[in-house]
């Protein structure tokens, strides 16, 4: 277990690296140390973005300079506390982390099918070293790809601090009947902390799995900077559900990068119901013919939250389909952002790509910024995108109120119906039901919930 024991007053993200660089070097092969050092140099050159950077124009990250986030250290969370969280009782093979450190006492990845691995990165290096080194750090990159604003600075920051992490490995020809839960808990009850969770998911050819990746905040001010790498072999199928319910004072920045080989199917269901500042980047590289990609997202912003979702799909091969639906529900003084990029490469004929973005503003002070982008270099394709921003339908509210439904409940019902298109894609039933409860609870907490 990696644990930083040196403390300095309010160090910056740059100074932190000097504190634990030698400690990190004790973990993993020499090639990993080289990767860390190179990544830190890249982050130093890029720096923390400002709103002058096009990719971050709607979100201020000054808090990362001013917040004094110290390297995360271990905390104690018992099973009873875990079970009180929104996703603490999911029936799954679970690998759990507290403040970025592996928590075997909360993990239940036992009696796995032959060849399947669900556990810590450190253990994975011991059991599947070749597979880990083959994929780790190779998927979360935009090097050599189309686009003029390919920003990877937070991936570099995560890689610089790469130590603990989760690995899910599903070998060829395996159908995993029970879902996997990769759980990251944060408890920052002794001052601002920063952790850099790293997850590697490999689903080999002709295999199938369902994974829930969740980030739950228990207490305090902290910064979570996560990177998840997913690799799908030929004919592999993965349902990947990602949920964050960080604390109201947390910063959550994530990068999810996916590599698909031929005939594979990847479904991403993302739900953002927490955090003060949230930035998600989801990048998918279609590297084989006849792939299918489904990206579904639902975000709820209340108070003064900022929720910034960026997606990118690279259609690099012909005969591939991608379908994307991202929705946002915003009230109070919250800010929502969606930027969806689709790149169709010259060889990617017969591409079928559809992108839909919708937002509901429940307060006059809520704002939403949307920017769909299509860059097409092939001539035999079908690519569409659409974006709508509106309010709840008055006639629907009137209909429910006329039948005795209280205004707050009527609004919650309509909002859920709006989000249901995304949540209903989650086929892990207890996870879906838990997220429905979180959505209703968040709506009832809103500062501007209409009075009766």
CSV table of C-alpha atoms in Angstrom, one decimal:
chain,number,residue,atom,x,y,z
A,1,UNK,CA,0.0,0.0,0.0
A,2,UNK,CA,1.4,3.4,-1.0
A,3,UNK,CA,1.1,6.0,1.7
A,4,UNK,CA,2.6,9.5,1.8
A,5,UNK,CA,3.9,10.3,5.3
A,6,UNK,CA,5.7,13.6,4.6
A,7,UNK,CA,3.6,16.7,5.0
A,8,UNK,CA,4.2,20.3,4.0
A,9,UNK,CA,1.8,23.3,4.4
A,10,UNK,CA,-0.6,23.5,1.4
A,11,UNK,CA,1.7,22.2,-1.4
A,12,UNK,CA,0.8,22.7,-5.0
A,13,UNK,CA,0.1,19.8,-7.4
A,14,UNK,CA,3.6,20.3,-8.7
A,15,UNK,CA,5.3,20.3,-5.3
A,16,UNK,CA,3.4,17.1,-4.3
A,17,UNK,CA,5.3,15.1,-6.9
A,18,UNK,CA,8.6,15.9,-5.2
A,19,UNK,CA,7.2,14.7,-1.9
A,20,UNK,CA,6.3,11.2,-3.1
A,21,UNK,CA,8.3,10.6,-6.2
A,22,UNK,CA,10.8,8.2,-4.4
A,23,UNK,CA,7.9,6.4,-2.8
A,24,UNK,CA,6.2,5.8,-6.1
A,25,UNK,CA,9.4,4.5,-7.6
A,26,UNK,CA,9.2,1.5,-5.2
A,27,UNK,CA,6.0,0.3,-7.0
A,28,UNK,CA,6.0,-1.5,-10.4
A,29,UNK,CA,8.7,-2.1,-13.0
A,30,UNK,CA,11.3,0.4,-14.1
A,31,UNK,CA,9.3,1.1,-17.2
A,32,UNK,CA,6.5,2.5,-14.9
A,33,UNK,CA,8.9,4.9,-13.3
A,34,UNK,CA,10.0,6.1,-16.7
A,35,UNK,CA,6.3,6.6,-17.7
A,36,UNK,CA,5.7,8.6,-14.5
A,37,UNK,CA,8.6,10.9,-14.9
A,38,UNK,CA,7.7,11.6,-18.6
A,39,UNK,CA,4.1,12.2,-17.7
A,40,UNK,CA,5.0,14.7,-14.9
A,41,UNK,CA,7.2,16.6,-17.4
A,42,UNK,CA,4.3,16.8,-19.8
A,43,UNK,CA,2.0,18.1,-17.0
A,44,UNK,CA,4.5,20.7,-15.9
A,45,UNK,CA,4.8,22.0,-19.5
A,46,UNK,CA,1.0,22.1,-19.9
A,47,UNK,CA,0.1,23.5,-16.4
A,48,UNK,CA,-3.3,23.9,-14.9
A,49,UNK,CA,-5.7,25.2,-17.6
A,50,UNK,CA,-7.4,28.5,-17.5
A,51,UNK,CA,-10.6,29.7,-19.1
A,52,UNK,CA,-8.5,31.0,-21.9
A,53,UNK,CA,-8.0,27.4,-23.0
A,54,UNK,CA,-10.7,26.5,-25.5
A,55,UNK,CA,-11.3,23.1,-23.9
A,56,UNK,CA,-11.9,24.7,-20.5
A,57,UNK,CA,-13.6,28.0,-21.3
A,58,UNK,CA,-16.7,27.3,-19.2
A,59,UNK,CA,-15.1,26.0,-16.1
A,60,UNK,CA,-12.7,27.7,-13.7
A,61,UNK,CA,-10.1,25.4,-12.1
A,62,UNK,CA,-8.4,28.1,-10.0
A,63,UNK,CA,-9.2,26.0,-6.9
A,64,UNK,CA,-6.5,23.5,-8.1
A,65,UNK,CA,-3.9,26.3,-7.7
A,66,UNK,CA,-5.3,27.6,-4.5
A,67,UNK,CA,-6.8,24.6,-2.7
A,68,UNK,CA,-3.7,23.2,-1.1
A,69,UNK,CA,-4.5,19.6,-2.0
A,70,UNK,CA,-2.1,17.2,-0.3
A,71,UNK,CA,-1.4,13.7,-1.4
A,72,UNK,CA,-4.2,11.4,-0.2
A,73,UNK,CA,-3.4,9.1,2.7
A,74,UNK,CA,-5.3,6.1,4.1
A,75,UNK,CA,-8.5,6.3,6.0
A,76,UNK,CA,-10.7,3.8,7.8
A,77,UNK,CA,-14.2,3.1,6.4
A,78,UNK,CA,-16.0,0.1,7.9
A,79,UNK,CA,-18.5,-2.1,6.1
A,80,UNK,CA,-21.5,-0.5,7.9
A,81,UNK,CA,-20.5,2.9,6.7
A,82,UNK,CA,-20.1,1.6,3.2
A,83,UNK,CA,-23.5,0.0,3.2
A,84,UNK,CA,-25.1,3.4,4.1
A,85,UNK,CA,-23.9,4.8,0.8
A,86,UNK,CA,-26.0,4.9,-2.3
A,87,UNK,CA,-24.2,1.9,-3.9
A,88,UNK,CA,-22.9,0.1,-0.8
A,89,UNK,CA,-25.0,-3.0,-1.2
A,90,UNK,CA,-24.6,-3.8,-4.9
A,91,UNK,CA,-24.4,-7.6,-5.6
A,92,UNK,CA,-21.2,-7.7,-7.5
A,93,UNK,CA,-17.5,-8.8,-7.5
A,94,UNK,CA,-16.3,-5.7,-5.8
A,95,UNK,CA,-12.8,-4.1,-5.6
A,96,UNK,CA,-12.8,-1.1,-3.3
A,97,UNK,CA,-10.4,1.8,-2.6
A,98,UNK,CA,-10.4,4.4,0.1
A,99,UNK,CA,-8.6,7.7,-0.8
A,100,UNK,CA,-7.1,5.9,-3.7
A,101,UNK,CA,-5.6,3.1,-1.7
A,102,UNK,CA,-6.7,-0.5,-2.1
A,103,UNK,CA,-9.1,-1.7,0.7
A,104,UNK,CA,-9.2,-5.5,0.7
A,105,UNK,CA,-11.4,-5.4,3.8
A,106,UNK,CA,-14.2,-3.9,1.6
A,107,UNK,CA,-13.5,-5.9,-1.5
A,108,UNK,CA,-15.4,-9.1,-2.4
A,109,UNK,CA,-13.9,-10.3,-5.6
A,110,UNK,CA,-13.8,-13.9,-4.6
A,111,UNK,CA,-14.6,-17.2,-6.4
A,112,UNK,CA,-14.1,-15.6,-9.8
A,113,UNK,CA,-14.5,-17.7,-13.0
A,114,UNK,CA,-11.3,-19.3,-14.3
A,115,UNK,CA,-8.8,-16.7,-15.7
A,116,UNK,CA,-10.9,-13.7,-14.6
A,117,UNK,CA,-9.0,-11.1,-12.5
A,118,UNK,CA,-10.7,-8.4,-10.4
A,119,UNK,CA,-8.3,-6.7,-8.0
A,120,UNK,CA,-5.5,-4.2,-7.4
A,121,UNK,CA,-3.0,-3.0,-9.9
A,122,UNK,CA,-0.2,-4.2,-7.7
A,123,UNK,CA,-1.6,-7.8,-7.6
A,124,UNK,CA,-2.3,-7.7,-11.4
A,125,UNK,CA,1.4,-6.9,-12.0
A,126,UNK,CA,2.2,-10.1,-10.2
A,127,UNK,CA,-0.3,-12.3,-12.0
A,128,UNK,CA,-0.7,-10.8,-15.5
A,129,UNK,CA,2.4,-8.6,-15.9
A,130,UNK,CA,2.5,-8.8,-19.7
A,131,UNK,CA,-1.2,-7.9,-20.1
A,132,UNK,CA,-0.9,-5.0,-17.8
A,133,UNK,CA,2.2,-3.6,-19.5
A,134,UNK,CA,0.6,-4.1,-22.9
A,135,UNK,CA,-2.3,-1.9,-22.1
A,136,UNK,CA,-1.5,0.4,-19.2
A,137,UNK,CA,-0.9,3.9,-20.5
A,138,UNK,CA,-1.4,2.9,-24.1
A,139,UNK,CA,-5.1,3.6,-24.4
A,140,UNK,CA,-5.5,7.0,-22.7
A,141,UNK,CA,-3.8,9.0,-25.4
A,142,UNK,CA,-4.8,11.3,-28.3
A,143,UNK,CA,-1.3,11.2,-29.8
A,144,UNK,CA,-1.5,11.2,-33.6
A,145,UNK,CA,-5.3,11.7,-33.8
A,146,UNK,CA,-7.3,14.3,-35.6
A,147,UNK,CA,-8.1,17.5,-33.9
A,148,UNK,CA,-6.4,20.8,-33.0
A,149,UNK,CA,-7.2,20.9,-29.3
A,150,UNK,CA,-6.2,17.4,-28.0
A,151,UNK,CA,-5.7,18.1,-24.3
A,152,UNK,CA,-4.2,15.4,-22.1
A,153,UNK,CA,-2.8,17.3,-19.2
A,154,UNK,CA,-4.9,15.6,-16.5
A,155,UNK,CA,-4.1,12.1,-17.9
A,156,UNK,CA,-0.4,13.1,-17.6
A,157,UNK,CA,-1.0,14.2,-14.0
A,158,UNK,CA,-2.7,10.9,-13.1
A,159,UNK,CA,0.0,8.9,-14.7
A,160,UNK,CA,2.7,10.8,-12.9
A,161,UNK,CA,1.1,9.6,-9.6
A,162,UNK,CA,0.4,6.1,-10.8
A,163,UNK,CA,0.6,3.6,-7.9
A,164,UNK,CA,-2.5,2.0,-6.6
A,165,UNK,CA,-5.3,1.2,-9.1
A,166,UNK,CA,-7.9,-1.4,-10.2
A,167,UNK,CA,-7.6,-4.0,-12.9
A,168,UNK,CA,-10.4,-6.0,-14.4
A,169,UNK,CA,-9.3,-8.7,-16.8
A,170,UNK,CA,-11.8,-11.0,-18.7
A,171,UNK,CA,-10.0,-13.7,-20.8
A,172,UNK,CA,-11.1,-14.9,-24.2
A,173,UNK,CA,-14.4,-16.6,-24.5
A,174,UNK,CA,-15.7,-15.8,-21.1
A,175,UNK,CA,-19.1,-14.5,-20.1
A,176,UNK,CA,-19.1,-12.9,-16.7
A,177,UNK,CA,-22.6,-13.5,-15.3
A,178,UNK,CA,-22.1,-11.4,-12.2
A,179,UNK,CA,-21.3,-7.7,-12.5
A,180,UNK,CA,-18.1,-6.1,-11.3
A,181,UNK,CA,-18.1,-3.1,-9.1
A,182,UNK,CA,-15.0,-0.9,-9.0
A,183,UNK,CA,-15.6,1.4,-6.0
A,184,UNK,CA,-13.6,4.5,-5.1
A,185,UNK,CA,-14.5,6.1,-1.7
A,186,UNK,CA,-13.0,9.4,-0.5
A,187,UNK,CA,-13.0,10.6,3.1
A,188,UNK,CA,-11.1,13.9,3.5
A,189,UNK,CA,-11.8,14.7,7.1
A,190,UNK,CA,-8.3,16.1,7.9
A,191,UNK,CA,-7.9,18.7,5.2
A,192,UNK,CA,-8.0,18.9,1.4
A,193,UNK,CA,-6.7,15.8,-0.4
A,194,UNK,CA,-6.0,14.8,-3.9
A,195,UNK,CA,-6.1,11.2,-5.3
A,196,UNK,CA,-5.5,9.8,-8.7
A,197,UNK,CA,-7.5,6.6,-9.2
A,198,UNK,CA,-6.4,4.5,-12.2
A,199,UNK,CA,-8.5,1.7,-13.6
A,200,UNK,CA,-7.6,-0.7,-16.4
A,201,UNK,CA,-10.4,-2.9,-18.0
A,202,UNK,CA,-9.5,-5.6,-20.5
A,203,UNK,CA,-12.3,-7.7,-22.1
A,204,UNK,CA,-10.7,-10.1,-24.6
A,205,UNK,CA,-12.2,-11.5,-27.7
A,206,UNK,CA,-15.6,-13.2,-27.6
A,207,UNK,CA,-16.1,-12.2,-23.9
A,208,UNK,CA,-18.8,-10.2,-22.2
A,209,UNK,CA,-19.0,-8.3,-18.9
A,210,UNK,CA,-21.0,-5.7,-17.0
A,211,UNK,CA,-19.0,-3.2,-14.9
A,212,UNK,CA,-20.1,-0.5,-12.4
A,213,UNK,CA,-17.4,2.1,-11.7
A,214,UNK,CA,-18.4,4.5,-8.9
A,215,UNK,CA,-16.9,7.4,-7.1
A,216,UNK,CA,-18.5,8.2,-3.7
A,217,UNK,CA,-17.6,11.0,-1.4
A,218,UNK,CA,-18.1,10.6,2.4
A,219,UNK,CA,-16.7,13.8,3.7
A,220,UNK,CA,-14.5,16.9,3.1
A,221,UNK,CA,-12.9,18.9,0.4
A,222,UNK,CA,-10.8,17.0,-2.1
A,223,UNK,CA,-9.8,16.6,-5.7
A,224,UNK,CA,-10.3,13.3,-7.6
A,225,UNK,CA,-8.4,13.0,-10.8
A,226,UNK,CA,-9.3,9.6,-12.4
A,227,UNK,CA,-8.2,7.8,-15.5
A,228,UNK,CA,-9.9,4.7,-16.8
A,229,UNK,CA,-8.6,2.7,-19.8
A,230,UNK,CA,-10.8,0.1,-21.5
A,231,UNK,CA,-9.7,-2.4,-24.2
A,232,UNK,CA,-12.2,-4.6,-26.1
A,233,UNK,CA,-11.1,-7.5,-28.3
A,234,UNK,CA,-12.9,-8.8,-31.3
A,235,UNK,CA,-16.6,-9.6,-30.7
A,236,UNK,CA,-16.3,-8.5,-27.1
A,237,UNK,CA,-19.3,-6.9,-25.3
A,238,UNK,CA,-19.1,-4.5,-22.4
A,239,UNK,CA,-21.7,-2.5,-20.5
A,240,UNK,CA,-19.8,0.1,-18.5
A,241,UNK,CA,-21.8,2.1,-16.0
A,242,UNK,CA,-20.0,5.0,-14.4
A,243,UNK,CA,-21.4,7.0,-11.5
A,244,UNK,CA,-20.1,9.8,-9.4
A,245,UNK,CA,-21.6,11.2,-6.2
A,246,UNK,CA,-18.8,13.2,-4.8
A,247,UNK,CA,-19.2,15.7,-1.9
A,248,UNK,CA,-20.6,19.2,-2.5
A,249,UNK,CA,-17.0,20.6,-2.1
A,250,UNK,CA,-15.2,18.1,-4.3
A,251,UNK,CA,-13.5,18.6,-7.7
A,252,UNK,CA,-13.9,15.6,-9.9
A,253,UNK,CA,-11.9,15.3,-13.2
A,254,UNK,CA,-12.0,12.1,-15.1
A,255,UNK,CA,-10.7,10.7,-18.4
A,256,UNK,CA,-12.3,7.5,-19.8
A,257,UNK,CA,-10.6,6.2,-22.9
A,258,UNK,CA,-11.9,3.2,-24.8
A,259,UNK,CA,-10.3,1.1,-27.6
A,260,UNK,CA,-12.6,-1.2,-29.6
A,261,UNK,CA,-11.5,-4.0,-32.0
A,262,UNK,CA,-13.7,-5.4,-34.8
A,263,UNK,CA,-17.3,-6.4,-34.1
A,264,UNK,CA,-17.1,-5.3,-30.4
A,265,UNK,CA,-19.9,-3.5,-28.6
A,266,UNK,CA,-19.3,-0.9,-26.0
A,267,UNK,CA,-22.1,0.7,-24.0
A,268,UNK,CA,-21.3,3.6,-21.6
A,269,UNK,CA,-23.9,4.8,-19.1
A,270,UNK,CA,-22.7,7.8,-17.2
A,271,UNK,CA,-24.5,9.5,-14.3
A,272,UNK,CA,-23.2,12.7,-12.6
A,273,UNK,CA,-25.1,13.5,-9.4
A,274,UNK,CA,-22.4,15.1,-7.2
A,275,UNK,CA,-19.3,17.3,-6.9
A,276,UNK,CA,-18.8,21.1,-7.0
A,277,UNK,CA,-16.8,21.1,-10.2
A,278,UNK,CA,-17.0,18.1,-12.5
A,279,UNK,CA,-15.2,17.6,-15.7
A,280,UNK,CA,-15.5,14.3,-17.7
A,281,UNK,CA,-13.7,13.4,-20.9
A,282,UNK,CA,-14.8,10.2,-22.7
A,283,UNK,CA,-12.8,9.2,-25.8
A,284,UNK,CA,-13.5,6.2,-27.9
A,285,UNK,CA,-11.2,4.8,-30.7
A,286,UNK,CA,-12.9,2.5,-33.2
A,287,UNK,CA,-10.1,0.3,-34.4
A,288,UNK,CA,-12.0,-2.4,-36.2
A,289,UNK,CA,-14.9,-2.8,-38.6
A,290,UNK,CA,-18.5,-3.4,-37.5
A,291,UNK,CA,-18.1,-2.0,-34.0
A,292,UNK,CA,-21.0,-0.5,-32.1
A,293,UNK,CA,-20.7,2.3,-29.6
A,294,UNK,CA,-23.5,3.6,-27.3
A,295,UNK,CA,-22.7,6.6,-25.1
A,296,UNK,CA,-25.5,7.6,-22.7
A,297,UNK,CA,-25.1,10.4,-20.1
A,298,UNK,CA,-27.3,12.0,-17.4
A,299,UNK,CA,-26.2,14.9,-15.2
A,300,UNK,CA,-28.0,16.8,-12.5
A,301,UNK,CA,-26.7,20.2,-11.5
A,302,UNK,CA,-28.0,22.0,-8.4
A,303,UNK,CA,-26.7,24.9,-6.2
A,304,UNK,CA,-23.6,26.3,-7.9
A,305,UNK,CA,-22.3,23.0,-9.4
A,306,UNK,CA,-20.5,23.0,-12.7
A,307,UNK,CA,-20.8,19.8,-14.8
A,308,UNK,CA,-18.7,19.8,-18.0
A,309,UNK,CA,-19.0,16.7,-20.2
A,310,UNK,CA,-16.7,16.2,-23.3
A,311,UNK,CA,-17.1,13.2,-25.5
A,312,UNK,CA,-15.1,12.2,-28.5
A,313,UNK,CA,-15.6,9.3,-31.0
A,314,UNK,CA,-12.9,8.5,-33.6
A,315,UNK,CA,-14.4,6.5,-36.5
A,316,UNK,CA,-11.1,5.2,-37.8
A,317,UNK,CA,-12.5,2.1,-39.7
A,318,UNK,CA,-15.4,1.6,-42.1
A,319,UNK,CA,-18.8,0.1,-41.3
A,320,UNK,CA,-19.0,1.3,-37.6
A,321,UNK,CA,-22.0,2.7,-35.8
A,322,UNK,CA,-22.1,5.1,-32.8
A,323,UNK,CA,-25.1,6.4,-31.0
A,324,UNK,CA,-24.9,9.1,-28.3
A,325,UNK,CA,-27.5,10.6,-26.0
A,326,UNK,CA,-26.4,13.1,-23.3
A,327,UNK,CA,-28.9,14.8,-21.0
A,328,UNK,CA,-28.6,17.5,-18.4
A,329,UNK,CA,-31.0,18.7,-15.7
A,330,UNK,CA,-30.0,22.1,-14.2
A,331,UNK,CA,-31.5,24.2,-11.5
A,332,UNK,CA,-30.5,27.0,-9.0
A,333,UNK,CA,-27.3,28.6,-10.3
A,334,UNK,CA,-25.7,25.5,-11.8
A,335,UNK,CA,-23.8,25.4,-15.1
A,336,UNK,CA,-23.8,22.6,-17.6
A,337,UNK,CA,-21.5,22.0,-20.5
A,338,UNK,CA,-21.5,19.5,-23.4
A,339,UNK,CA,-19.0,19.2,-26.1
A,340,UNK,CA,-19.4,16.2,-28.4
A,341,UNK,CA,-16.8,15.5,-31.1
A,342,UNK,CA,-17.2,13.0,-33.8
A,343,UNK,CA,-14.2,12.4,-36.2
A,344,UNK,CA,-14.8,10.3,-39.3
A,345,UNK,CA,-11.5,9.3,-40.9
A,346,UNK,CA,-10.9,9.1,-44.7
A,347,UNK,CA,-11.1,5.3,-44.7
A,348,UNK,CA,-14.2,5.1,-42.5
A,349,UNK,CA,-16.8,4.7,-45.2
A,350,UNK,CA,-20.3,3.5,-44.2
A,351,UNK,CA,-20.1,5.2,-40.9
A,352,UNK,CA,-23.4,5.8,-39.1
A,353,UNK,CA,-23.1,8.3,-36.2
A,354,UNK,CA,-25.9,10.0,-34.3
A,355,UNK,CA,-25.4,12.5,-31.5
A,356,UNK,CA,-28.2,14.0,-29.4
A,357,UNK,CA,-27.8,16.5,-26.5
A,358,UNK,CA,-30.8,17.8,-24.5
A,359,UNK,CA,-31.0,20.0,-21.4
A,360,UNK,CA,-33.8,21.1,-19.1
A,361,UNK,CA,-33.4,24.3,-17.1
A,362,UNK,CA,-35.5,24.3,-14.0
A,363,UNK,CA,-34.4,27.7,-12.9
A,364,UNK,CA,-33.9,31.0,-14.7
A,365,UNK,CA,-30.4,31.3,-13.2
A,366,UNK,CA,-29.2,27.9,-14.5
A,367,UNK,CA,-27.1,28.0,-17.7
A,368,UNK,CA,-26.2,25.4,-20.3
A,369,UNK,CA,-23.6,25.5,-23.1
A,370,UNK,CA,-23.6,23.0,-25.9
A,371,UNK,CA,-21.2,22.5,-28.8
A,372,UNK,CA,-21.6,19.5,-31.1
A,373,UNK,CA,-18.7,19.0,-33.5
A,374,UNK,CA,-18.5,16.8,-36.6
A,375,UNK,CA,-15.4,16.5,-38.7
A,376,UNK,CA,-15.9,14.2,-41.6
A,377,UNK,CA,-13.2,13.1,-44.1
A,378,UNK,CA,-15.2,10.3,-45.8
A,379,UNK,CA,-18.0,10.7,-48.4
A,380,UNK,CA,-20.2,7.7,-47.8
A,381,UNK,CA,-21.5,8.3,-44.3
A,382,UNK,CA,-24.6,9.1,-42.2
A,383,UNK,CA,-23.8,11.6,-39.5
A,384,UNK,CA,-26.3,13.7,-37.6
A,385,UNK,CA,-26.3,15.7,-34.4
A,386,UNK,CA,-29.0,17.7,-32.5
A,387,UNK,CA,-29.1,19.8,-29.4
A,388,UNK,CA,-32.1,21.3,-27.5
A,389,UNK,CA,-32.4,23.4,-24.4
A,390,UNK,CA,-35.7,24.0,-22.8
A,391,UNK,CA,-37.9,23.8,-19.7
A,392,UNK,CA,-40.5,21.4,-18.3
A,393,UNK,CA,-43.7,21.4,-20.3
A,394,UNK,CA,-46.3,23.5,-18.5
A,395,UNK,CA,-49.1,21.4,-19.9
A,396,UNK,CA,-47.6,18.2,-18.4
A,397,UNK,CA,-47.1,20.0,-15.0
A,398,UNK,CA,-50.7,21.3,-15.1
A,399,UNK,CA,-52.0,17.8,-15.9
A,400,UNK,CA,-50.3,16.3,-12.9
A,401,UNK,CA,-51.2,19.2,-10.6
A,402,UNK,CA,-54.9,18.9,-11.7
A,403,UNK,CA,-54.8,15.3,-10.4
A,404,UNK,CA,-53.6,16.2,-7.0
A,405,UNK,CA,-49.9,15.7,-7.4
A,406,UNK,CA,-47.9,18.2,-5.4
A,407,UNK,CA,-45.8,20.6,-7.5
A,408,UNK,CA,-42.5,19.3,-6.2
A,409,UNK,CA,-43.5,15.7,-6.8
A,410,UNK,CA,-44.9,16.5,-10.2
A,411,UNK,CA,-41.7,18.2,-11.2
A,412,UNK,CA,-39.6,15.3,-9.9
A,413,UNK,CA,-41.7,12.8,-11.9
A,414,UNK,CA,-41.2,14.8,-15.2
A,415,UNK,CA,-37.5,15.2,-14.6
A,416,UNK,CA,-37.1,11.5,-13.9
A,417,UNK,CA,-39.0,10.7,-17.1
A,418,UNK,CA,-36.5,13.0,-18.9
A,419,UNK,CA,-33.5,11.2,-17.4
A,420,UNK,CA,-35.1,7.7,-17.8
A,421,UNK,CA,-33.8,7.3,-21.3
A,422,UNK,CA,-30.3,7.1,-19.9
A,423,UNK,CA,-30.9,5.4,-16.5
A,424,UNK,CA,-33.0,2.6,-18.1
A,425,UNK,CA,-30.0,1.6,-20.2
A,426,UNK,CA,-28.4,0.3,-17.0
A,427,UNK,CA,-29.2,-3.4,-16.8
A,428,UNK,CA,-27.7,-4.0,-13.3
A,429,UNK,CA,-31.0,-3.7,-11.6
A,430,UNK,CA,-29.9,-2.8,-8.1
A,431,UNK,CA,-27.5,-0.2,-9.4
A,432,UNK,CA,-30.2,1.4,-11.5
A,433,UNK,CA,-32.7,1.5,-8.7
A,434,UNK,CA,-30.1,3.0,-6.4
A,435,UNK,CA,-29.4,5.8,-8.9
A,436,UNK,CA,-33.1,6.5,-9.3
A,437,UNK,CA,-33.3,7.1,-5.5
A,438,UNK,CA,-30.3,9.4,-5.6
A,439,UNK,CA,-31.9,11.5,-8.4
A,440,UNK,CA,-35.1,12.0,-6.4
A,441,UNK,CA,-33.1,12.8,-3.2
A,442,UNK,CA,-31.0,15.4,-5.0
A,443,UNK,CA,-34.0,17.1,-6.5
A,444,UNK,CA,-35.7,17.4,-3.1
A,445,UNK,CA,-32.4,19.0,-1.7
A,446,UNK,CA,-32.4,21.7,-4.3
A,447,UNK,CA,-32.2,25.3,-2.9
A,448,UNK,CA,-35.0,26.5,-5.2
A,449,UNK,CA,-37.4,23.6,-4.9
A,450,UNK,CA,-40.8,25.2,-5.6
A,451,UNK,CA,-43.0,25.8,-2.6
A,452,UNK,CA,-46.6,24.6,-2.4
